[in-house]
Amino acid sequence: MSRPILEVCGLSKRYTLGSIGSTSLRDEFTRRWEAMRFLGRRGAAGRGAPGAAPGDFWALRDVSFSVQPGEVLGIIGRNGAGKSTLLKILSRITEPTSGSARLRGRVASLLEVGTGFHPDLTGRENVFLNGAILGMTRSEIRRKFDEIVAFAEIERFIDTPVKRYSSGMYVRLAFAVAAHLEPEILIVDEVLAVGDSSFQKKCTGKIQSIAADRQRTVIFVSHNMQAVEHLCSQILHLDQGSVAGFGPPAAMVADYMARTAEARGTVRTRTLADGIQLDNLLLSPNPVTAGDPLKFEITLSAPVPTTVHDFHMVLNNPSGYRVALVDLRDARGPYLLVPGQPAVFAGSIARLPLVDGSYGVGFVLRTGREHQDCNDLFHLEVRPPPPRGPLVPYAVQYQGTTVLDYTVETRGVNTR
Amino acid sequence: MTHPNPHSDSAATAEILIQPTRGWSWFSWRELYAYRDLLWLLARRDIVARYKQTILGPLWNIIQPLLTTVVFMVIFSRVARIPTNGAPSSLFYLSGMLPWNFFSQTFQSTASTFLVNANIFGKVYFPRLIVPVSAMISNLVALAIQLATFFVIFAVEKHFPRAGSFHLTAGVWLLPLVFVQVAVLSLGVGLWIAALAAKFRDFAVLSSFLLQLWMYATPVVFPLTRVPARWLWVAEINPMTFPLEATRQMLLGAGTPNIVLFANSIVSTVLIAAAGVLLFQRVEKSFVDVI
């Protein structure tokens, strides 16, 4: 094997919770003062040691891995696992607290499309500006200009200020610039498939072709397990800032799925929003067979009287797309949760029309003060329905998302 | 296997080592040079975007100093009767505003670097110094237009001579050097404020007040010769005094630069700018985590 193009060695990143957001001088003085007062008690020991100070948060902790040229590395992990922090460090947006990373080649990172677009400038001017911000030279952009414009399908409007663009045109142009970068190492955050569905297909197609020609090393973060398994040659699985696994895609995805599904429809207390606790979620049966009924029971409690304006349960498919919603509001108005009196929501779904796979169950809760989306708190396993007759069922990736309850009658069809 | 890239030398270096930096660091000229295209494109953006959707466009670069000059002529010359070293008051104020406006514009654009560009800085890497330097370059355009305006008024005043005498002096070809000094000084002070304001917004508020105060400590609307003896030290430690007086001397023969002012000004400009760059470079590393 040749020399790795990317070598990451003991990378750690600490955020000091107290200092984030304290942007006024007075806050800082208060903080320094407090620090001085408590210094004697806490002592100098433990300062800087991982996890020692209570206000510290380690977004990454001793992460090491290496990537060979031409590989496509997928980074997976739950929200808050440190994926974005890792991308930010590799993109040189923020510095690590300790450890090092060595990149051997020209790097371009795409954490957002359209960075630096100026609304008053024309499409043409923005292509050059955005390209330069992403690290292209002017001559390079000039060479690819026609290709970029054609890809974005906005030939007619290229000399119109982008503020007059529809949002679709805007993201198309922005993505087109990004897609034509030719670095040796490309760092991509997943939220790149943008625009209407046909353009989305084009975007994922482009990412796939970049990944497939194995000319460039790609590092990309995704929640879409299908895409990751399909595109990547290596997977880095992060969990709470540490490496939970590094290896071939199939094994890593399976491991990730197993870990995230650890609390399958069982009792597990979680705080949803504004102090409101989810005491219990019961999904039965779990696993459930596609097309069968599913019962659910949800128990909420609140430490102080709290009004709930909105509450619903959501189901996300294995690719992370929301496929269904169970409305848990009451037509009579907002709920009032009082301490010591858990609220129970019990019900059943007559037939669960989802193709087989592991679904994330989450909740959206809004109180007067806070709105919180809690996706993928639990996992619901859906098993394939019994086959219709003697034919071999289609593989799950051909089945779409839903299982229909249907009958077919044939007339004038001859079988051999 | 390496992908052959004819431009690999131009944008980023071959090997990048990412690790925590300790202490202070200077910037890399090479990296700045590698991003020169971005420098020009950002400067161009600033120029183009500034006057989009205005009717008069870049004409504002002419109108604004002319209007200010008229206001100064009425208030400081007619009402307060502050003399102008024998030069026509219009040219006196216009010549003073050349370095001062350039200074204040560059100072302001530099001071807001982090706050205005927080979003871009959080998403993509390039040497952050590119941003204030490109803004300075875009301000050079305004300076050039103002200089042209000055010469038009100069010709008009020559054609219809009134009381007073004025003339270009032999040293006028050194004028660009004076503006180079103003550029370095304004960037330096601006970088200080930018670095401080990144963490404490208080400095953003303070900076506009500082600028106002600074203008009255600089001989923009009055000649240095009229500064009372007990306040002269303020003018002497003020690094903007020399560029002001030098500009006036070169363009009108109405300034009084001297070697003490020159030495003070150059030394403090270099010190302020160097410290500003160091402070800016330091804040740049951690800025994304605190904003």
XYZ file of C-alpha atoms in Angstrom:
707
model
C 0.000 0.000 0.000
C 1.158 3.512 -0.724
C 1.517 6.302 1.778
C -1.833 7.286 3.276
C -3.195 10.527 1.852
C -4.801 11.342 5.164
C -3.395 10.421 8.539
C -5.228 11.325 11.705
C -3.413 10.787 14.954
C -4.954 11.090 18.410
C -7.193 13.962 17.410
C -9.172 15.526 20.262
C -11.316 18.606 20.482
C -12.561 20.169 23.677
C -15.206 22.815 23.972
C -15.406 24.725 27.182
C -19.119 24.984 27.665
C -18.972 28.062 29.818
C -17.203 30.173 27.246
C -19.378 29.406 24.263
C -21.823 32.205 23.788
C -20.392 34.444 26.457
C -19.725 37.284 24.125
C -19.835 40.313 26.341
C -17.002 41.682 28.350
C -18.973 41.506 31.572
C -19.597 37.781 31.166
C -15.931 37.179 30.612
C -14.978 39.141 33.708
C -17.490 37.187 35.737
C -16.113 33.948 34.373
C -12.515 34.886 35.089
C -13.501 35.985 38.576
C -15.292 32.730 39.250
C -12.342 30.799 37.881
C -10.024 32.652 40.222
C -12.223 32.015 43.206
C -12.538 28.333 42.504
C -8.965 27.771 41.483
C -7.850 27.214 45.031
C -10.504 24.644 45.712
C -10.274 22.720 42.463
C -6.532 22.907 42.288
C -4.441 22.916 39.165
C -4.714 19.158 38.817
C -6.973 17.905 36.090
C -6.930 21.079 34.030
C -6.636 19.961 30.438
C -6.955 16.297 31.259
C -9.788 14.754 29.248
C -13.090 14.989 31.013
C -11.699 16.523 34.171
C -13.353 19.924 34.352
C -17.116 19.865 34.664
C -17.653 22.620 32.082
C -15.700 20.787 29.417
C -17.180 18.873 26.576
C -15.033 16.613 24.431
C -16.503 16.597 20.953
C -13.682 14.342 19.784
C -11.515 12.147 21.905
C -8.341 10.517 20.656
C -9.484 9.753 17.122
C -6.966 8.029 14.866
C -7.323 6.557 11.391
C -5.750 6.784 7.969
C -7.072 6.844 4.433
C -5.340 5.636 1.271
C -5.471 7.662 -1.946
C -8.585 6.966 -3.988
C -10.581 5.659 -1.081
C -14.036 6.860 -0.172
C -14.362 7.158 3.566
C -17.815 7.398 5.058
C -18.243 8.792 8.542
C -21.276 7.598 10.422
C -22.552 8.068 13.928
C -25.452 9.465 15.848
C -26.151 13.182 16.237
C -23.472 14.672 18.447
C -21.036 11.855 17.802
C -18.437 14.350 16.582
C -18.807 13.904 12.822
C -19.164 17.606 12.071
C -16.355 18.538 14.425
C -14.064 16.089 12.652
C -14.989 17.563 9.264
C -14.404 21.074 10.588
C -10.956 20.186 11.850
C -10.000 18.435 8.609
C -11.275 21.476 6.697
C -9.088 23.737 8.875
C -12.055 25.751 10.086
C -11.276 25.034 13.682
C -8.182 23.702 15.398
C -7.920 20.496 17.394
C -7.152 20.710 21.105
C -4.574 17.956 20.753
C -3.415 15.436 18.218
C -2.693 15.991 14.565
C -3.915 15.334 11.056
C -1.760 15.195 7.959
C -3.322 15.724 4.546
C -1.165 15.004 1.524
C -2.829 16.826 -1.315
C -5.040 19.683 -2.250
C -8.146 19.793 -0.082
C -11.564 21.198 -0.794
C -14.374 21.002 1.679
C -18.053 21.345 1.104
C -19.845 21.841 4.365
C -22.465 24.048 2.756
C -23.454 24.905 -0.788
C -23.194 28.498 -1.921
C -20.770 29.746 0.729
C -20.061 33.393 0.043
C -22.751 33.868 -2.600
C -23.592 37.548 -2.778
C -27.223 38.274 -3.652
C -26.431 41.435 -5.608
C -23.910 39.810 -7.896
C -24.870 37.966 -11.061
C -24.719 34.215 -11.427
C -21.518 34.557 -13.428
C -19.826 36.729 -10.804
C -20.893 34.382 -8.035
C -19.533 31.331 -9.841
C -16.098 32.938 -9.895
C -16.314 34.194 -6.325
C -17.652 30.957 -4.878
C -15.148 28.919 -6.868
C -12.295 31.030 -5.531
C -13.592 30.713 -1.975
C -13.655 26.941 -2.401
C -10.052 27.052 -3.562
C -10.217 27.120 -7.353
C -8.062 29.479 -9.369
C -9.591 31.884 -11.843
C -8.239 30.071 -14.854
C -9.605 26.791 -13.551
C -13.058 28.289 -13.100
C -12.899 29.849 -16.550
C -12.122 26.452 -18.023
C -15.058 24.796 -16.318
C -17.461 27.700 -16.521
C -19.618 26.393 -19.386
C -19.806 22.977 -17.816
C -20.912 24.476 -14.488
C -23.615 26.590 -16.103
C -24.872 23.674 -18.148
C -24.964 21.432 -15.090
C -26.984 24.011 -13.168
C -29.372 24.439 -16.133
C -29.477 28.215 -15.822
C -27.874 29.354 -19.085
C -30.485 32.036 -19.630
C -30.102 33.632 -16.221
C -26.354 33.572 -15.791
C -26.125 37.370 -15.965
C -29.038 37.995 -13.594
C -28.319 38.867 -9.953
C -28.807 35.720 -7.905
C -31.275 37.446 -5.594
C -33.770 37.212 -8.449
C -33.243 33.460 -8.713
C -35.766 30.986 -7.422
C -34.398 29.047 -4.472
C -34.110 26.014 -6.738
C -31.963 27.866 -9.270
C -29.824 29.236 -6.470
C -28.946 25.875 -4.955
C -28.494 24.344 -8.390
C -25.890 26.912 -9.295
C -24.227 26.612 -5.905
C -24.044 22.848 -6.139
C -22.804 23.000 -9.714
C -19.777 25.059 -8.660
C -19.031 22.669 -5.821
C -19.436 19.611 -8.018
C -16.760 20.822 -10.392
C -14.019 21.159 -7.823
C -11.098 18.901 -8.572
C -9.136 18.535 -5.373
C -7.181 15.471 -4.402
C -9.140 15.259 -1.165
C -12.797 16.187 -1.118
C -14.583 16.619 2.200
C -18.359 16.551 1.916
C -21.160 16.952 4.425
C -24.251 15.026 3.549
C -26.752 17.830 3.173
C -25.696 18.312 -0.389
C -28.423 16.650 -2.359
C -30.543 19.706 -2.956
C -33.239 21.064 -5.219
C -36.136 19.231 -6.821
C -36.104 15.477 -7.122
C -34.696 15.307 -10.639
C -31.828 17.599 -9.679
C -31.324 15.620 -6.487
C -30.809 12.555 -8.614
C -28.266 14.480 -10.636
C -26.470 15.559 -7.439
C -26.244 12.086 -5.974
C -25.229 10.825 -9.398
C -22.396 13.345 -9.474
C -21.234 12.433 -5.981
C -21.396 8.779 -6.971
C -19.331 9.325 -10.091
C -16.746 11.315 -8.128
C -16.627 8.504 -5.612
C -16.668 5.754 -8.215
C -13.769 6.801 -10.428
C -11.457 6.347 -7.433
C -9.345 9.258 -8.649
C -10.103 11.382 -5.691
C -10.137 10.656 -2.036
C -13.538 11.496 -0.649
C -14.466 11.877 2.993
C -18.137 12.127 3.551
C -20.551 12.256 6.404
C -23.966 10.744 6.065
C -26.931 9.377 7.925
C -28.071 7.539 4.863
C -26.887 3.985 5.515
C -27.821 2.750 2.065
C -25.779 5.486 0.408
C -22.845 4.926 2.743
C -22.801 1.210 2.154
C -23.096 1.710 -1.572
C -20.520 4.495 -2.022
C -17.814 3.985 0.532
C -14.832 1.704 0.624
C -14.176 2.336 4.316
C -16.350 3.455 7.181
C -15.433 5.329 10.313
C -18.031 4.939 13.025
C -17.939 7.615 15.703
C -19.742 7.370 18.993
C -19.599 10.167 21.564
C -16.409 11.532 20.056
C -14.478 8.282 19.972
C -13.884 5.751 17.242
C -16.427 2.967 17.667
C -15.330 1.143 14.551
C -13.259 1.482 11.406
C -13.454 -0.974 8.568
C -15.391 -2.303 5.603
C -18.862 -0.801 5.042
C -21.136 -3.814 5.470
C -19.746 -4.757 8.865
C -19.652 -1.165 10.126
C -23.218 -0.395 9.062
C -24.472 -3.574 10.669
C -22.614 -2.719 13.857
C -23.986 0.816 13.820
C -27.523 -0.419 13.331
C -27.116 -2.897 16.178
C -25.814 -0.205 18.521
C -28.502 2.306 17.723
C -31.207 -0.275 18.111
C -30.066 -1.149 21.608
C -33.183 0.195 23.249
C -35.747 -1.454 21.045
C -39.170 -0.465 22.260
C -38.367 -0.853 25.905
C -38.523 1.282 28.975
C -35.953 4.043 28.762
C -36.288 7.491 30.191
C -35.372 10.387 27.958
C -35.862 14.113 28.208
C -37.718 15.351 25.154
C -37.969 19.109 25.644
C -38.360 21.646 28.391
C -37.792 19.043 31.103
C -40.552 16.765 29.859
C -39.581 13.124 30.252
C -40.494 10.271 28.013
C -40.891 7.631 30.720
C -41.951 4.780 28.555
C -42.449 3.869 24.945
C -43.935 0.529 24.193
C -44.163 -0.695 20.631
C -45.622 -4.137 20.235
C -44.882 -6.321 18.589
C -41.301 -5.317 17.825
C -40.168 -6.682 15.409
C -43.441 -6.320 13.575
C -44.369 -7.856 10.244
C -45.100 -5.447 7.402
C -48.843 -5.026 7.000
C -49.628 -6.196 10.534
C -51.157 -4.065 13.305
C -48.845 -2.246 15.706
C -49.763 -1.102 19.197
C -48.048 1.768 20.922
C -48.089 3.270 24.387
C -46.264 6.455 25.308
C -45.877 7.838 28.814
C -44.838 11.427 29.492
C -44.189 13.216 32.745
C -43.166 16.742 33.668
C -41.253 18.020 36.712
C -43.258 21.279 36.769
C -46.702 22.071 35.288
C -46.043 22.453 31.550
C -48.295 23.157 28.612
C -47.739 21.026 25.528
C -48.842 22.688 22.326
C -47.706 20.081 19.864
C -46.788 16.450 20.174
C -46.368 13.832 17.506
C -44.504 10.637 16.869
C -42.488 10.272 13.686
C -41.102 7.274 11.844
C -37.915 7.628 9.789
C -36.867 4.983 7.319
C -33.332 3.526 7.276
C -32.209 6.317 4.913
C -33.299 8.894 7.446
C -36.341 10.098 5.517
C -39.544 10.640 7.440
C -42.124 8.175 6.220
C -44.992 8.576 8.677
C -46.368 10.696 11.473
C -48.752 9.839 14.290
C -50.554 12.956 15.442
C -50.829 12.968 19.250
C -52.476 16.358 19.698
C -55.903 16.694 21.226
C -58.640 18.488 19.304
C -59.749 20.152 22.544
C -56.534 22.119 22.864
C -53.034 22.025 24.411
C -52.273 19.534 27.178
C -51.322 20.521 30.656
C -48.845 18.101 32.168
C -48.704 18.185 35.967
C -46.034 16.604 38.183
C -46.870 13.257 39.667
C -49.463 12.478 37.049
C -47.959 10.770 33.998
C -49.812 11.239 30.740
C -50.355 8.075 28.718
C -51.013 7.982 25.004
C -52.077 4.521 23.892
C -53.255 3.488 20.478
C -52.739 1.251 17.543
C -51.916 1.442 13.879
C -54.324 -0.824 12.023
C -51.848 -2.006 9.392
C -48.253 -0.863 9.260
C -47.658 -0.453 5.524
C -43.864 -0.160 5.591
C -41.344 -2.261 3.714
C -38.955 -4.216 5.887
C -36.052 -2.468 7.558
C -35.071 -0.763 10.754
C -37.075 2.389 11.377
C -36.205 5.215 13.751
C -38.982 6.251 16.082
C -38.857 9.806 17.354
C -40.962 12.576 18.756
C -41.571 16.234 18.085
C -42.641 18.185 21.115
C -43.422 21.848 21.497
C -44.115 23.615 24.761
C -44.632 27.320 25.254
C -40.899 27.756 25.607
C -39.211 25.123 23.529
C -39.555 23.122 20.369
C -37.613 19.926 20.025
C -37.285 17.301 17.308
C -36.007 14.065 18.799
C -35.405 11.714 15.915
C -34.480 8.040 16.100
C -34.808 7.585 19.858
C -35.905 4.012 19.378
C -35.832 1.470 16.642
C -38.692 -0.423 15.190
C -37.762 -3.519 13.215
C -40.136 -4.313 10.393
C -40.000 -7.822 8.967
C -41.023 -8.697 5.413
C -44.586 -9.996 4.969
C -45.093 -13.650 4.021
C -44.556 -14.075 0.282
C -47.608 -13.792 -2.000
C -47.680 -17.182 -3.557
C -44.714 -19.153 -4.765
C -42.741 -16.284 -6.390
C -39.553 -14.971 -4.842
C -40.288 -11.499 -3.423
C -38.396 -8.518 -4.803
C -35.379 -7.372 -2.829
C -36.137 -4.579 -0.392
C -34.273 -1.887 -2.357
C -36.700 -2.368 -5.277
C -39.796 -2.155 -3.132
C -39.986 1.590 -2.528
C -41.149 2.603 0.912
C -44.670 1.268 1.411
C -46.436 -2.031 1.285
C -49.785 -1.748 -0.439
C -52.798 -3.880 0.259
C -53.844 -4.800 -3.271
C -55.332 -7.415 -5.528
C -54.688 -8.038 -9.208
C -57.018 -9.694 -11.663
C -55.680 -10.726 -15.040
C -57.622 -11.075 -18.280
C -56.201 -12.261 -21.568
C -52.832 -13.022 -20.080
C -51.375 -16.327 -21.113
C -48.640 -17.925 -19.130
C -46.304 -20.499 -20.465
C -1.806 7.015 -7.186
C -1.915 10.750 -7.412
C -4.312 12.622 -9.579
C -2.307 14.825 -11.954
C -3.389 18.362 -11.340
C -1.748 21.203 -13.216
C -2.890 23.667 -10.585
C -1.864 21.833 -7.499
C 0.889 24.377 -6.939
C -1.434 27.325 -7.066
C -4.093 26.988 -4.406
C -2.849 24.962 -1.491
C 0.425 23.414 -0.553
C 1.104 19.738 -1.092
C 1.095 18.655 2.518
C -1.032 20.170 5.209
C -0.358 19.456 8.830
C -3.204 20.199 11.189
C -2.329 20.452 14.848
C -2.980 22.820 17.704
C -0.883 25.959 17.409
C 0.680 27.257 20.536
C 1.544 30.869 21.125
C 1.708 33.495 18.433
C 2.137 32.981 14.744
C 2.910 35.184 11.791
C 1.060 34.734 8.509
C 2.499 33.059 5.438
C 3.127 35.297 2.441
C 3.173 32.234 0.259
C -0.288 31.182 1.278
C -1.586 34.706 0.821
C -0.072 34.726 -2.651
C -1.618 31.337 -3.442
C -5.030 32.831 -2.740
C -4.418 35.993 -4.811
C -7.345 35.224 -7.121
C -9.671 35.210 -4.153
C -8.146 38.499 -3.010
C -9.021 40.197 -6.298
C -12.439 38.604 -6.582
C -13.374 39.690 -3.061
C -12.138 43.218 -3.755
C -14.154 43.247 -6.951
C -17.212 41.962 -5.097
C -16.903 44.770 -2.582
C -16.668 47.380 -5.313
C -19.480 45.981 -7.436
C -21.825 45.182 -4.561
C -21.382 48.519 -2.810
C -23.166 50.478 -5.492
C -25.634 47.919 -6.807
C -29.150 49.345 -6.667
C -27.961 52.902 -6.208
C -28.848 55.398 -8.935
C -25.598 57.335 -8.802
C -23.304 54.353 -8.257
C -19.611 55.159 -7.926
C -20.488 58.837 -8.309
C -21.081 58.701 -4.570
C -17.307 58.559 -4.202
C -17.260 62.078 -5.642
C -20.439 63.477 -4.131
C -19.893 62.331 -0.572
C -16.530 64.071 0.016
C -17.750 67.156 -1.855
C -20.807 67.403 0.393
C -18.661 66.901 3.466
C -16.304 69.590 2.224
C -19.188 72.030 1.840
C -20.351 71.239 5.371
C -16.818 71.721 6.710
C -16.473 74.964 4.772
C -19.629 76.327 6.361
C -19.037 75.086 9.911
C -15.282 75.220 10.430
C -14.307 77.923 7.969
C -17.254 80.370 7.940
C -18.773 79.875 11.388
C -15.838 78.796 13.551
C -13.337 80.733 11.417
C -10.590 78.141 11.715
C -7.814 79.180 9.300
C -6.557 76.815 6.608
C -2.848 77.660 6.373
C -3.426 80.034 3.493
C -4.870 77.408 1.157
C -8.430 77.638 -0.187
C -10.669 75.960 2.372
C -12.212 73.601 -0.212
C -8.815 72.139 -1.148
C -7.688 72.143 2.467
C -10.570 69.916 3.560
C -10.531 67.763 0.431
C -6.821 67.054 0.809
C -7.324 66.193 4.466
C -10.127 63.817 3.667
C -8.068 61.822 1.150
C -5.985 60.013 3.769
C -8.611 60.244 6.489
C -11.492 58.689 4.529
C -9.233 55.939 3.289
C -8.116 55.340 6.854
C -11.598 55.318 8.350
C -13.109 53.124 5.614
C -10.352 50.558 5.858
C -10.421 50.676 9.639
C -14.160 50.039 9.701
C -14.169 47.253 7.125
C -11.256 45.545 8.861
C -12.733 45.909 12.342
C -15.901 44.073 11.305
C -14.083 41.209 9.545
C -15.103 38.442 11.924
C -18.598 39.657 12.639
C -19.540 40.166 8.983
C -17.902 36.983 7.707
C -18.770 34.647 10.574
C -20.826 32.446 8.284
C -18.198 31.997 5.580
C -15.435 31.495 8.127
C -17.468 28.726 9.732
C -17.799 26.832 6.467
C -14.610 27.095 4.493
C -10.941 27.686 5.065
C -8.810 30.348 3.425
C -6.286 32.709 5.015
C -8.555 35.069 6.945
C -6.272 38.031 6.296
C -7.489 37.933 2.691
C -10.747 39.541 3.750
C -9.463 42.787 5.339
C -6.765 43.174 2.698
C -9.279 42.782 -0.118
C -11.530 45.387 1.529
C -8.541 47.721 1.722
C -7.911 47.218 -1.990
C -11.533 48.009 -2.791
C -11.182 51.209 -0.756
C -8.239 52.179 -2.965
C -10.723 52.639 -5.799
C -12.674 55.156 -3.751
C -9.386 56.850 -2.897
C -8.410 57.114 -6.558
C -11.753 58.644 -7.479
C -11.432 61.129 -4.619
C -7.931 62.023 -5.713
C -9.232 62.721 -9.217
C -11.986 64.897 -7.727
C -9.365 66.764 -5.764
C -7.417 67.573 -8.915
C -10.554 68.809 -10.686
C -11.292 71.216 -7.825
C -7.597 72.066 -7.763
C -7.743 73.096 -11.426
C -10.937 75.085 -10.851
C -9.396 76.946 -7.919
C -6.272 77.667 -9.996
C -8.417 78.973 -12.834
C -10.408 81.329 -10.633
C -7.775 82.421 -8.118
C -9.079 83.821 -4.867
C -7.133 84.832 -1.797
C -4.421 82.471 -0.687
C -1.715 80.531 -2.464
C -1.238 76.845 -3.074
C 0.863 74.655 -5.311
C 1.955 71.067 -5.786
C 5.336 70.521 -4.184
C 8.256 68.556 -5.523
C 7.653 65.674 -3.133
C 4.236 64.862 -4.576
C 5.503 61.680 -6.220
C 5.968 60.286 -2.707
C 2.206 60.496 -2.121
C 1.608 56.786 -2.894
C 4.052 55.903 -0.117
C 2.002 57.972 2.308
C -1.105 56.029 1.318
C 0.767 52.746 1.733
C 1.500 53.821 5.290
C -2.145 54.751 5.869
C -3.194 51.346 4.494
C -0.845 49.503 6.845
C -1.873 51.608 9.821
C -5.608 51.287 9.234
C -5.307 47.530 8.708
C -3.233 47.279 11.864
C -5.667 49.166 14.069
C -8.607 47.446 12.390
C -7.116 44.009 13.051
C -6.813 44.883 16.726
C -10.464 45.787 16.931
C -11.489 42.811 14.781
C -9.663 40.416 17.073
C -11.106 41.965 20.216
C -14.625 42.309 18.797
C -14.666 38.651 17.732
C -15.000 37.723 21.362
C -16.405 40.869 22.890
C -18.925 42.746 20.794
C -18.347 45.697 23.074
C -15.349 46.633 20.940
C -17.467 46.841 17.812
C -19.536 49.547 19.497
C -16.474 51.213 20.898
C -14.724 51.350 17.526
C -17.086 53.884 15.939
C -16.629 56.153 18.927
C -12.882 55.659 18.769
C -12.885 56.629 15.113
C -14.802 59.836 15.825
C -12.473 60.803 18.608
C -9.487 59.954 16.472
C -10.630 62.287 13.720
C -10.660 65.230 16.102
C -7.220 64.281 17.372
C -5.975 64.393 13.785
C -5.566 67.674 11.901
C -8.316 66.971 9.363
C -10.474 70.077 9.845
C -7.782 72.307 11.342
C -4.111 72.892 10.564
C -1.494 71.451 12.877
C -0.125 74.960 13.399
C -3.328 75.912 15.266
C -3.083 73.129 17.840
C -2.467 74.733 21.276
C 0.976 73.951 22.690
C -0.378 71.925 25.604
C -2.275 69.609 23.237
C 0.561 69.243 20.767
C 1.666 65.956 22.320
C -1.618 64.385 21.207
C -0.870 65.281 17.606
C 2.664 64.079 18.017
C 1.863 60.602 19.289
C -1.005 60.236 16.833
C 0.361 58.196 13.907
C -2.238 59.710 11.549
C -0.867 63.251 11.981
C 2.093 62.684 9.719
C 0.162 61.248 6.727
C -2.303 64.138 6.990
C 0.350 66.818 7.105
C 2.456 65.114 4.451
C -0.496 64.869 2.050
C -1.317 68.520 2.555
C 2.268 69.548 2.082
C 2.646 67.530 -1.101
C -0.618 68.602 -2.689
C -0.948 72.211 -1.468
C 2.256 73.252 0.207
C 0.044 73.843 3.227
C 1.179 71.115 5.602
C 3.838 71.055 8.275
C 5.267 67.554 8.451
C 8.538 67.210 10.315
C 11.043 64.532 11.135
C 9.690 63.927 14.652
C 6.180 63.311 13.357
C 7.575 61.102 10.604
C 9.650 58.942 12.921
C 6.849 58.610 15.487
C 4.335 57.753 12.850
C 6.391 55.136 11.025
C 7.515 53.398 14.208
C 4.052 53.232 15.718
C 2.510 52.149 12.395
C 4.890 49.215 12.163
C 4.384 48.259 15.809
C 0.597 48.548 15.693
C 0.343 46.599 12.442
C 2.677 43.812 13.579
C 0.848 43.420 16.872
C -2.484 43.605 15.049
C -1.512 40.780 12.702
C -0.308 38.624 15.599
C -3.467 39.203 17.592
C -5.652 38.578 14.545
C -3.810 35.356 13.707
C -4.305 34.167 17.253
C -7.999 34.907 17.395
C -8.515 33.417 13.929
C -7.671 29.962 15.297
C -10.315 29.848 17.956
C -12.825 32.299 16.593
C -15.198 29.708 15.120
C -15.610 28.166 18.572
C -16.551 31.364 20.355
C -18.633 33.406 17.938
